[in-house]
PDB file of C-alpha atoms and ligand atoms in Angstrom:
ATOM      1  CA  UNK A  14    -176.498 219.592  16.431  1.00  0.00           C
ATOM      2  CA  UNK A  15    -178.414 216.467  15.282  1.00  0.00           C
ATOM      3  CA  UNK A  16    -177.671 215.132  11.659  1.00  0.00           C
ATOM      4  CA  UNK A  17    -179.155 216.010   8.369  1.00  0.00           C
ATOM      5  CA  UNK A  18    -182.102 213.844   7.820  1.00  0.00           C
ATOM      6  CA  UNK A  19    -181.771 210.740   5.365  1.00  0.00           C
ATOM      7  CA  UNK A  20    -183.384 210.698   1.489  1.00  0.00           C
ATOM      8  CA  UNK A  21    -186.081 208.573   0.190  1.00  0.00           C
ATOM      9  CA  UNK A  22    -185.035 206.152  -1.807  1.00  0.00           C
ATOM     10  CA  UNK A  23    -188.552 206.589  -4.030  1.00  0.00           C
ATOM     11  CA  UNK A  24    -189.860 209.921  -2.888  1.00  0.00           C
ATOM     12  CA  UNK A  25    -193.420 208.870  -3.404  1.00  0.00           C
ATOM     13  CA  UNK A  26    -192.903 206.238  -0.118  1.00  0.00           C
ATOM     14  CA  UNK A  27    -192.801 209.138   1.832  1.00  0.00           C
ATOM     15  CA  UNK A  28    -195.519 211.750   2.986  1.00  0.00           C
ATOM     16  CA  UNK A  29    -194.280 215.554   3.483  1.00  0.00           C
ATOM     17  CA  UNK A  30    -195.543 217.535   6.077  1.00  0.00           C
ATOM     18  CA  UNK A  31    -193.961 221.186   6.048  1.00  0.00           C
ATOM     19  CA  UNK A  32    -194.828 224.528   8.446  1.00  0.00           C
ATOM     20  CA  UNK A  33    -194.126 227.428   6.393  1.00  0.00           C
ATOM     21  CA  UNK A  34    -192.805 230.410   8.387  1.00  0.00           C
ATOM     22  CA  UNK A  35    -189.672 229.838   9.675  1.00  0.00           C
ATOM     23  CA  UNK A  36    -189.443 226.286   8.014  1.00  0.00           C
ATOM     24  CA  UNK A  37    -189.566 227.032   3.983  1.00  0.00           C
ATOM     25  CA  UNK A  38    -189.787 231.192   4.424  1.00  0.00           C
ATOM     26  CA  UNK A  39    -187.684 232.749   6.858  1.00  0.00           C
ATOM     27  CA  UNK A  40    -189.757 235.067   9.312  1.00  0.00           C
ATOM     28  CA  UNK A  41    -190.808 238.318   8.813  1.00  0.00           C
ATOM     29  CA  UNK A  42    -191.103 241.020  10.737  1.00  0.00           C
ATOM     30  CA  UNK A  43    -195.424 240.916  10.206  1.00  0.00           C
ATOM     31  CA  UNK A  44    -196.651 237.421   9.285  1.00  0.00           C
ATOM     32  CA  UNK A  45    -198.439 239.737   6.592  1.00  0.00           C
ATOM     33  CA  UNK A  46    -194.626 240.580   4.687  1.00  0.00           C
ATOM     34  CA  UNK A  47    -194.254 237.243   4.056  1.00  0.00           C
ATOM     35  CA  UNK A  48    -192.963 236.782   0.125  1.00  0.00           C
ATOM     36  CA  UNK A  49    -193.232 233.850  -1.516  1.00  0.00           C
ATOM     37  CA  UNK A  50    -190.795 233.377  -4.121  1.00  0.00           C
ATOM     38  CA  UNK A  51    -191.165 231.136  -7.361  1.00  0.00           C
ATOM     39  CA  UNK A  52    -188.225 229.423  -6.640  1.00  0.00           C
ATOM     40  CA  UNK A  53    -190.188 227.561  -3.708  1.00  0.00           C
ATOM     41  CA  UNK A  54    -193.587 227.867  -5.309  1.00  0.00           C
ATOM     42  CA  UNK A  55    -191.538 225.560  -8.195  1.00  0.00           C
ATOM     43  CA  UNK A  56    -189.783 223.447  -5.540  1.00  0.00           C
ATOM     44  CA  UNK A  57    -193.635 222.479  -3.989  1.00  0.00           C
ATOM     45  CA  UNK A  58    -195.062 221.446  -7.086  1.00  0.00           C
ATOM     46  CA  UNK A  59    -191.815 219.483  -8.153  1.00  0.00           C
ATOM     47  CA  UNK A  60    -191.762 217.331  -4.451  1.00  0.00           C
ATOM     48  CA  UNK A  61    -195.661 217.383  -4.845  1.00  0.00           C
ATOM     49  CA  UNK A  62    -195.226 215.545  -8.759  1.00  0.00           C
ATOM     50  CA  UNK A  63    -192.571 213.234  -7.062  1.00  0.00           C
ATOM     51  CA  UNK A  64    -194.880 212.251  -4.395  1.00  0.00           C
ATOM     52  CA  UNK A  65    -198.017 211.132  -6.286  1.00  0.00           C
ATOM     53  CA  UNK A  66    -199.507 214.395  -3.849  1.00  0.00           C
ATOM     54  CA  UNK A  67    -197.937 213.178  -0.847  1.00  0.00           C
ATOM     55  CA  UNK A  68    -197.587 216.586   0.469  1.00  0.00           C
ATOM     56  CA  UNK A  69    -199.455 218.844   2.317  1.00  0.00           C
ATOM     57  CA  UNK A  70    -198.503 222.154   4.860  1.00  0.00           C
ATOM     58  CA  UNK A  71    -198.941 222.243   8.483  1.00  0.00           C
ATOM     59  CA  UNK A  72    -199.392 225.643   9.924  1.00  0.00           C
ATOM     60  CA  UNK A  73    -200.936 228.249  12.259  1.00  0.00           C
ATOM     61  CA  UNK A  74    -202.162 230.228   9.265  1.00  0.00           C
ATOM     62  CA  UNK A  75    -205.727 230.349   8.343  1.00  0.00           C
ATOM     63  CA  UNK A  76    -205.701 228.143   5.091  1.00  0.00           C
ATOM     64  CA  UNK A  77    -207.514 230.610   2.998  1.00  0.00           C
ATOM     65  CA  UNK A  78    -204.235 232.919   3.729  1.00  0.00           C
ATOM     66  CA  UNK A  79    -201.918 230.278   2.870  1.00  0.00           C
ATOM     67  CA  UNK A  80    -204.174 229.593  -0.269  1.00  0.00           C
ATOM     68  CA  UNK A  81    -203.579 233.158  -0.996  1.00  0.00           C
ATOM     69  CA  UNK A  82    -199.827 233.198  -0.428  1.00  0.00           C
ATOM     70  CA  UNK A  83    -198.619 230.022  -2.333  1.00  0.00           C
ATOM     71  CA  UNK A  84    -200.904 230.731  -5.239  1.00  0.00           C
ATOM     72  CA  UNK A  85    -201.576 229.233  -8.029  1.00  0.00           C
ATOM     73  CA  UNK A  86    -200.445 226.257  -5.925  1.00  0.00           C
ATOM     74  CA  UNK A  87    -203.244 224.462  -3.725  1.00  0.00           C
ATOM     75  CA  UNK A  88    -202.138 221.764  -1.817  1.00  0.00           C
ATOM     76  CA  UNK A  89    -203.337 219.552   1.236  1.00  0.00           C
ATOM     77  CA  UNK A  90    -203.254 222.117   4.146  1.00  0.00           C
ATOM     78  CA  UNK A  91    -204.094 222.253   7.773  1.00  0.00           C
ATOM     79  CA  UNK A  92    -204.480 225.595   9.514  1.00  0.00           C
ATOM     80  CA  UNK A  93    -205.111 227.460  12.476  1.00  0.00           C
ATOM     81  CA  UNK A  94    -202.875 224.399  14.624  1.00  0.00           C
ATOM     82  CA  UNK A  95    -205.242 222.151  13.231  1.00  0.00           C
ATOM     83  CA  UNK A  96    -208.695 223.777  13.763  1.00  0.00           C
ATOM     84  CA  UNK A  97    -209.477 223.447   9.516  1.00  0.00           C
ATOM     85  CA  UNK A  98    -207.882 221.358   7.339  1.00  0.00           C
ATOM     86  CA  UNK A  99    -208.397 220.287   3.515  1.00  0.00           C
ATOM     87  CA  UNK A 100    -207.775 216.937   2.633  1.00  0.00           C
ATOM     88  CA  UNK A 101    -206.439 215.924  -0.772  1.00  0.00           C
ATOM     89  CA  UNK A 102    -209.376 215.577  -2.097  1.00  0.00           C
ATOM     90  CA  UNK A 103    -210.188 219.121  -1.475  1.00  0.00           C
ATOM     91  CA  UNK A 104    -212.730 218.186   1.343  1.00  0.00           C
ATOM     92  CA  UNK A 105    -212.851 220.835   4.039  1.00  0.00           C
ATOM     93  CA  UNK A 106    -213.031 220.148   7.647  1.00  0.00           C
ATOM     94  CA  UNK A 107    -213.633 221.860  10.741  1.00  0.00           C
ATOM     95  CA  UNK A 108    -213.398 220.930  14.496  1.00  0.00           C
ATOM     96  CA  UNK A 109    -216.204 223.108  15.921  1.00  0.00           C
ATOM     97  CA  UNK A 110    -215.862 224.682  19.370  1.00  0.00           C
ATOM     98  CA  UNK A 111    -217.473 228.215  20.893  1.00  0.00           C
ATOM     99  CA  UNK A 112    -216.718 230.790  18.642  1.00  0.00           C
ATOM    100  CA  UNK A 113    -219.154 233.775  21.016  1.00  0.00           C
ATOM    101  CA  UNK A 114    -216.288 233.517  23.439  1.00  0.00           C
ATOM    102  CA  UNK A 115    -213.202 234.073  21.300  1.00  0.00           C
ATOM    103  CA  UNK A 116    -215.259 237.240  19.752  1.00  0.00           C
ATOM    104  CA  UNK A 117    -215.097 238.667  22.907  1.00  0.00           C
ATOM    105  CA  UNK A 118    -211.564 238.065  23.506  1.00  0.00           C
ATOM    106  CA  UNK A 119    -210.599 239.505  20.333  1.00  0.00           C
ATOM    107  CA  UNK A 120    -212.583 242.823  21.167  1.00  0.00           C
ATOM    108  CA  UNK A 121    -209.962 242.814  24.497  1.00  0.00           C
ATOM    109  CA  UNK A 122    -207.083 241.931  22.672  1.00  0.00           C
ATOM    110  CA  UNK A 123    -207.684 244.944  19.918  1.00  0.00           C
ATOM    111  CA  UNK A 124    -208.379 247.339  22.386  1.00  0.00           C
ATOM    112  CA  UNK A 125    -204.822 245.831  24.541  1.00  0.00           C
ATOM    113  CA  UNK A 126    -202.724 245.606  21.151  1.00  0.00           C
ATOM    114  CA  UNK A 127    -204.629 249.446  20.300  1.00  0.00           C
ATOM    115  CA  UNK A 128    -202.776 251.041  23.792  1.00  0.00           C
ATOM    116  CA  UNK A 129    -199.614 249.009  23.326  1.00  0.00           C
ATOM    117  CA  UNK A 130    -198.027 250.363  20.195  1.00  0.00           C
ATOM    118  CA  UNK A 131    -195.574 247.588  18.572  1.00  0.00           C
ATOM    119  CA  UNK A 132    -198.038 244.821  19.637  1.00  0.00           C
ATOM    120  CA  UNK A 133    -199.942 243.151  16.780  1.00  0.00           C
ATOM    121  CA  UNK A 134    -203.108 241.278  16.589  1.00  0.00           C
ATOM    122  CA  UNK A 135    -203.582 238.537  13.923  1.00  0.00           C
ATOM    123  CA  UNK A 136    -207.289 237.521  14.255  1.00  0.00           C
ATOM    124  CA  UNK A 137    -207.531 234.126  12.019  1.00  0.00           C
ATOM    125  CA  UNK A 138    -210.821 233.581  13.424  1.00  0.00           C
ATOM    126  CA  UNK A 139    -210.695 230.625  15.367  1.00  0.00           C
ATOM    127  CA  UNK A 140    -207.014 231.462  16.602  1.00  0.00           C
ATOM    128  CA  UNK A 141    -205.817 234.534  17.930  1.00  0.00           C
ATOM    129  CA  UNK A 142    -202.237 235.634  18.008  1.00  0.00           C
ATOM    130  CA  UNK A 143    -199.931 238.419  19.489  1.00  0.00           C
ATOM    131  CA  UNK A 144    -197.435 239.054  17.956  1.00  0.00           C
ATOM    132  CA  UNK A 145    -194.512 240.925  19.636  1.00  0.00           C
ATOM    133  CA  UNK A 146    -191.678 240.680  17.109  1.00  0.00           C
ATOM    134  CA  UNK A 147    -191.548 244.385  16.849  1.00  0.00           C
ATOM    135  CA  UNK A 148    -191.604 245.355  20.217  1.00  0.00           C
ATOM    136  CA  UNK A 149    -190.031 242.870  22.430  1.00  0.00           C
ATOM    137  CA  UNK A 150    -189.656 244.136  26.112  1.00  0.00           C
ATOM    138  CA  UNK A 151    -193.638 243.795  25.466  1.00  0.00           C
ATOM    139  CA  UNK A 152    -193.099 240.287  25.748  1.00  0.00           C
ATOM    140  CA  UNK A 153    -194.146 239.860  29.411  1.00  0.00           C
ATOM    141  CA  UNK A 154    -196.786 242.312  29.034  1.00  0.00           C
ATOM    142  CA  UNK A 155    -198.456 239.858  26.304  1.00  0.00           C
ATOM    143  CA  UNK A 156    -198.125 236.529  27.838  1.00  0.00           C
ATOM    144  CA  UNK A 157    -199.638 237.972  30.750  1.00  0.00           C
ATOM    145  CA  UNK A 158    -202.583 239.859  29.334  1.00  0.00           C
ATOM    146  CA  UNK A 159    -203.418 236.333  27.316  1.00  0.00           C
ATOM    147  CA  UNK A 160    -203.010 234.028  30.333  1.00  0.00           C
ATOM    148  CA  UNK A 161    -205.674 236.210  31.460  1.00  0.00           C
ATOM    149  CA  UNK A 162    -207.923 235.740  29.037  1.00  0.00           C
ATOM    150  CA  UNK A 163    -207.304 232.093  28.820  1.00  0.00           C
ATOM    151  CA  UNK A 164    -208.645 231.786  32.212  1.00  0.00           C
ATOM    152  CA  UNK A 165    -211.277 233.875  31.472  1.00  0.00           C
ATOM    153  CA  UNK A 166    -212.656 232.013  28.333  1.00  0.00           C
ATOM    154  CA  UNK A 167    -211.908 228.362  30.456  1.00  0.00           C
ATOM    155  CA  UNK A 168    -210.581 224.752  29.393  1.00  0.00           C
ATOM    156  CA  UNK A 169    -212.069 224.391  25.453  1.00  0.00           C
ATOM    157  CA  UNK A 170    -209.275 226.752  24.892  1.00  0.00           C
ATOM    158  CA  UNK A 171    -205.329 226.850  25.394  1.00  0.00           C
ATOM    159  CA  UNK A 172    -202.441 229.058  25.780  1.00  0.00           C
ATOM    160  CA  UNK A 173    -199.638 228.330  22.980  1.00  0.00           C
ATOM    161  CA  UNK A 174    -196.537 229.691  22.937  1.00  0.00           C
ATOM    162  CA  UNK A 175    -194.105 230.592  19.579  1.00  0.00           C
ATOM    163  CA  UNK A 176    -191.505 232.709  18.673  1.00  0.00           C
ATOM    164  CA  UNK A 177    -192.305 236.458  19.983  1.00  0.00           C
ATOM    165  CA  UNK A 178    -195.781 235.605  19.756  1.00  0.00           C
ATOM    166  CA  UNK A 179    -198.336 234.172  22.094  1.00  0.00           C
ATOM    167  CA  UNK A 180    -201.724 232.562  20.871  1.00  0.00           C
ATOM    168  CA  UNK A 181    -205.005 231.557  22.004  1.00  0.00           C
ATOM    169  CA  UNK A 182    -206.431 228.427  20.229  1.00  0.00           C
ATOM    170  CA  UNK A 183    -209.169 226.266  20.678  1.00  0.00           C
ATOM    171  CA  UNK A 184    -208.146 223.053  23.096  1.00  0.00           C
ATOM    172  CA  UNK A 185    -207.420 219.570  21.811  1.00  0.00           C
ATOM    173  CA  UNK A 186    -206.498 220.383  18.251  1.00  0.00           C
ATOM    174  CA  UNK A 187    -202.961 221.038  17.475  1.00  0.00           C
ATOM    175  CA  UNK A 188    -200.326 220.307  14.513  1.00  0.00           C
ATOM    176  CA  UNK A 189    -199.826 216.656  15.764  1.00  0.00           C
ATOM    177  CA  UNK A 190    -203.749 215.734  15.112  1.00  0.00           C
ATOM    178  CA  UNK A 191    -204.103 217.330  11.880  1.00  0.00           C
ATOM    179  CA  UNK A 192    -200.922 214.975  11.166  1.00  0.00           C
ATOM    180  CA  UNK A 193    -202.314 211.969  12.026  1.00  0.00           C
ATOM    181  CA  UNK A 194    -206.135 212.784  10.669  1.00  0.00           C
ATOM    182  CA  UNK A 195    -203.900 213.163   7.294  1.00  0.00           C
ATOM    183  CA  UNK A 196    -201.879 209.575   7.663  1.00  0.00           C
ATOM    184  CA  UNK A 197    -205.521 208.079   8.109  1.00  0.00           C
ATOM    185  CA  UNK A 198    -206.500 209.126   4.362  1.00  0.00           C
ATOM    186  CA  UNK A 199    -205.123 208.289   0.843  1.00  0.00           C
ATOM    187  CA  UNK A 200    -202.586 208.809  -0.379  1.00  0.00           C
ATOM    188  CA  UNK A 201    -200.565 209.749   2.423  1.00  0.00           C
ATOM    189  CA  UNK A 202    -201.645 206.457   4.588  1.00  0.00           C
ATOM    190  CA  UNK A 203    -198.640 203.606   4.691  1.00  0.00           C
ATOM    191  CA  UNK A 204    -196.358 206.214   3.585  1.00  0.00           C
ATOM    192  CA  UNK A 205    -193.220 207.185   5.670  1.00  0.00           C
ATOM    193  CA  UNK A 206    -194.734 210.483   7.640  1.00  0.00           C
ATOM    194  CA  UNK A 207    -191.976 213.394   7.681  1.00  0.00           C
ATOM    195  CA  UNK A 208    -192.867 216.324   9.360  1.00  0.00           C
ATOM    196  CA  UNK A 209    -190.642 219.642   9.177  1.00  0.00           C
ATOM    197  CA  UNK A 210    -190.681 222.710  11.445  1.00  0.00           C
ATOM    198  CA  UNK A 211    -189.022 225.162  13.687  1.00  0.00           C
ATOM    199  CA  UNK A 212    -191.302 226.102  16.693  1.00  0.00           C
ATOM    200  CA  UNK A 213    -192.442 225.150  19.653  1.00  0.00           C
ATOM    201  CA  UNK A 214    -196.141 224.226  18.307  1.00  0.00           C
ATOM    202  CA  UNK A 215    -194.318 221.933  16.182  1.00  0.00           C
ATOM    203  CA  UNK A 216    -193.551 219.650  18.956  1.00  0.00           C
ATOM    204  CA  UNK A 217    -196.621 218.178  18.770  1.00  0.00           C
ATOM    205  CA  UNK A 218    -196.129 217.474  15.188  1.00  0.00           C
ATOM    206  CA  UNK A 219    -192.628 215.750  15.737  1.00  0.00           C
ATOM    207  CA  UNK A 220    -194.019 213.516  18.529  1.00  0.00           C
ATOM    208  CA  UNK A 221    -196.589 212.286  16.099  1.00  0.00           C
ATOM    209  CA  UNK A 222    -194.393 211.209  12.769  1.00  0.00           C
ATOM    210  CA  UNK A 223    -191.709 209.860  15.372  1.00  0.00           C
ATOM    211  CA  UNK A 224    -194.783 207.173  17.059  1.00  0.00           C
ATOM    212  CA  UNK A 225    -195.416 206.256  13.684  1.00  0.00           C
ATOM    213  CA  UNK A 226    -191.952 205.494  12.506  1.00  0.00           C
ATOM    214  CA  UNK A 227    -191.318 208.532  10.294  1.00  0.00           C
ATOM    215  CA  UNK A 228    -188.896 211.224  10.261  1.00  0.00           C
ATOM    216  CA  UNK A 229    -189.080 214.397  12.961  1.00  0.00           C
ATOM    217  CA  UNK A 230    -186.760 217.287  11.316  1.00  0.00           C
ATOM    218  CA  UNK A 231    -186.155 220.127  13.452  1.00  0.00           C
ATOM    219  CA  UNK A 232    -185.117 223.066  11.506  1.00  0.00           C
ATOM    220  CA  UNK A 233    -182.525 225.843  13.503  1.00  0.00           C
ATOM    221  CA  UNK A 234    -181.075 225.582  17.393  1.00  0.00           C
ATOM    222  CA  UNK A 235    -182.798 225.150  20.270  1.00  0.00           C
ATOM    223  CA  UNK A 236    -184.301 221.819  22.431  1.00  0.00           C
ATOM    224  CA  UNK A 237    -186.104 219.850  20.388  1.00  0.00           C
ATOM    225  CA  UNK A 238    -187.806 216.030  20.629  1.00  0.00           C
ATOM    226  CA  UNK A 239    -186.703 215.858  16.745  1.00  0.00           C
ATOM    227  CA  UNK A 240    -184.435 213.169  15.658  1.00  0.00           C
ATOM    228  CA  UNK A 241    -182.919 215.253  12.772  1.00  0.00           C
ATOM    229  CA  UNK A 242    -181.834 218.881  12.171  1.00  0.00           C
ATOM    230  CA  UNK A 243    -181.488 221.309   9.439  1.00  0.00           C
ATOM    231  CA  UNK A 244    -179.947 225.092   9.997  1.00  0.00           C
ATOM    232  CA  UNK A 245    -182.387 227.012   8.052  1.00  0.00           C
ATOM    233  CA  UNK A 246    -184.841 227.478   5.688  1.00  0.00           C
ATOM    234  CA  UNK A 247    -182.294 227.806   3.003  1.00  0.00           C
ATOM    235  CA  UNK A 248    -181.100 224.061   4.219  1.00  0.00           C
ATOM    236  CA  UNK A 249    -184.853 222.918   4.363  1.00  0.00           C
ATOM    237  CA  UNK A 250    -185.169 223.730   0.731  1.00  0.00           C
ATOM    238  CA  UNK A 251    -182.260 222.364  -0.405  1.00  0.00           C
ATOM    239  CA  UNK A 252    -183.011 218.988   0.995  1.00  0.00           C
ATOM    240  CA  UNK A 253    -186.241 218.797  -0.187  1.00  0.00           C
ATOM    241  CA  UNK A 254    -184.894 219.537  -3.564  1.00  0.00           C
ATOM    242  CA  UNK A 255    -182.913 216.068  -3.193  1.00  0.00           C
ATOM    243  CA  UNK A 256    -185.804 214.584  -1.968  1.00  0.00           C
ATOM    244  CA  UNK A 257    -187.475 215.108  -4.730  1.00  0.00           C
ATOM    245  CA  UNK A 258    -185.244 213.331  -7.089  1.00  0.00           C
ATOM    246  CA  UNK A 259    -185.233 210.542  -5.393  1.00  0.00           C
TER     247      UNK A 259
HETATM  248 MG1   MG B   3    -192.892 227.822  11.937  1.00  0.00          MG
END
């Protein structure tokens, strides 16, 4: 296991990017029984006050759900791996790509998720996932059926794996870009990037904050290309409570 990661001398140096599930809330058994609890709803807006706003999420959420969950909070977000993403100030954007084909494909994958009882279909609109968290010897049965629709719908799109869940997302975009589009824009540009996650999707994001310099914290076992390690979510918030004294 790879150290604890380091503290910021001034907090507001630094620029936080944080997944959610699985990084500051354990996961559930539907990404819909997710709880936020004021306790971390308090933390965000403390490390977002020590920052000067240098802190936004990073997840595979559609940002209006996250918007919903971490209410009255509303902070920088990228969702969907990337696809939207609000800047800080509060400027929307979208990467556009065909949106006919992934209708189709989410007719299939109802119908697929409909006959395989355990299976569950998160449509986020421009990502679709399968979840498999409840039914796990499906697990084969999943990839498989989305391989083959990732064939079917061609190269604009891409097969991503995660924990007992496989997705289908549009090609090109992933945590790693929004990451970087964010480091290009005040206030988070010339600040130390830190990026925090616990999934395979957040590879992308680690390889991005470490070619800048920054900080890539992996958060429970497994291989990772992250330089630093925390056990769980309880850890992640714990250290970002320190962080945010500076
Ligand atoms: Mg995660």
């Amino acid at each position: 296991m790879q150290d604890r990661p380091p503290l910021p001398a001034d907090p507001a140096s630094w620029a936080f990017f944080l997944d959610i599930d699985g990084t500051l809330l354990e996961h559930a058994a539907r990404p819909d029984a997710v709880l936020v609890d004021a306790s971390l709803l308090a933390l965000l807006d403390r490390l977002d006050r020590a920052t000067q706003g240098g802190l936004a999420l990073i997840s595979g959420r559609a940002v209006a759900d996250i918007d919903a969950l971490f209410a009255p909070l509303r902070l920088p977000v990228a969702g969907q791996h990337g696809i939207e993403r609000r800047d800080a100030a509060g400027g929307l954007h979208m990467h556009p790509f065909p949106t006919q084909a992934l209708r189709r494909a989410a007719l299939r994958l109802r119908d697929f998720a409909a006959c395989h009882p355990g299976l569950l279909l998160e449509d986020k609109g421009h990502n679709l996932a399968l979840h498999y968290r409840q039914a796990p010897h499906l697990a084969h049965a999943a990839q498989e059926e989305l391989a083959a629709i990732a064939r079917e719908l061609g190269e604009d799109f891409e097969l991503q794996g995660g924990k007992l869940v496989v997705e289908i997302k549009p090609g090109g975009r992933d945590k790693g870009s929004a990451i970087e589009e964010f480091m290009g824009e005040p206030p988070f540009r010339g600040r130390v990037a830190v990026f925090v996650g616990d999934d395979l999707t957040d590879e992308y994001g680690f390889g991005v904050v470490a070619r800048l310099g920054g900080h890539a914290v992996k958060v429970g076992p497994g291989p990772s290309a992250a330089r630093w390690r925390l056990a769980d979510a309880g850890a992640v918030r714990r250290w970002l409570a320190e962080c945010a004294v500076g």
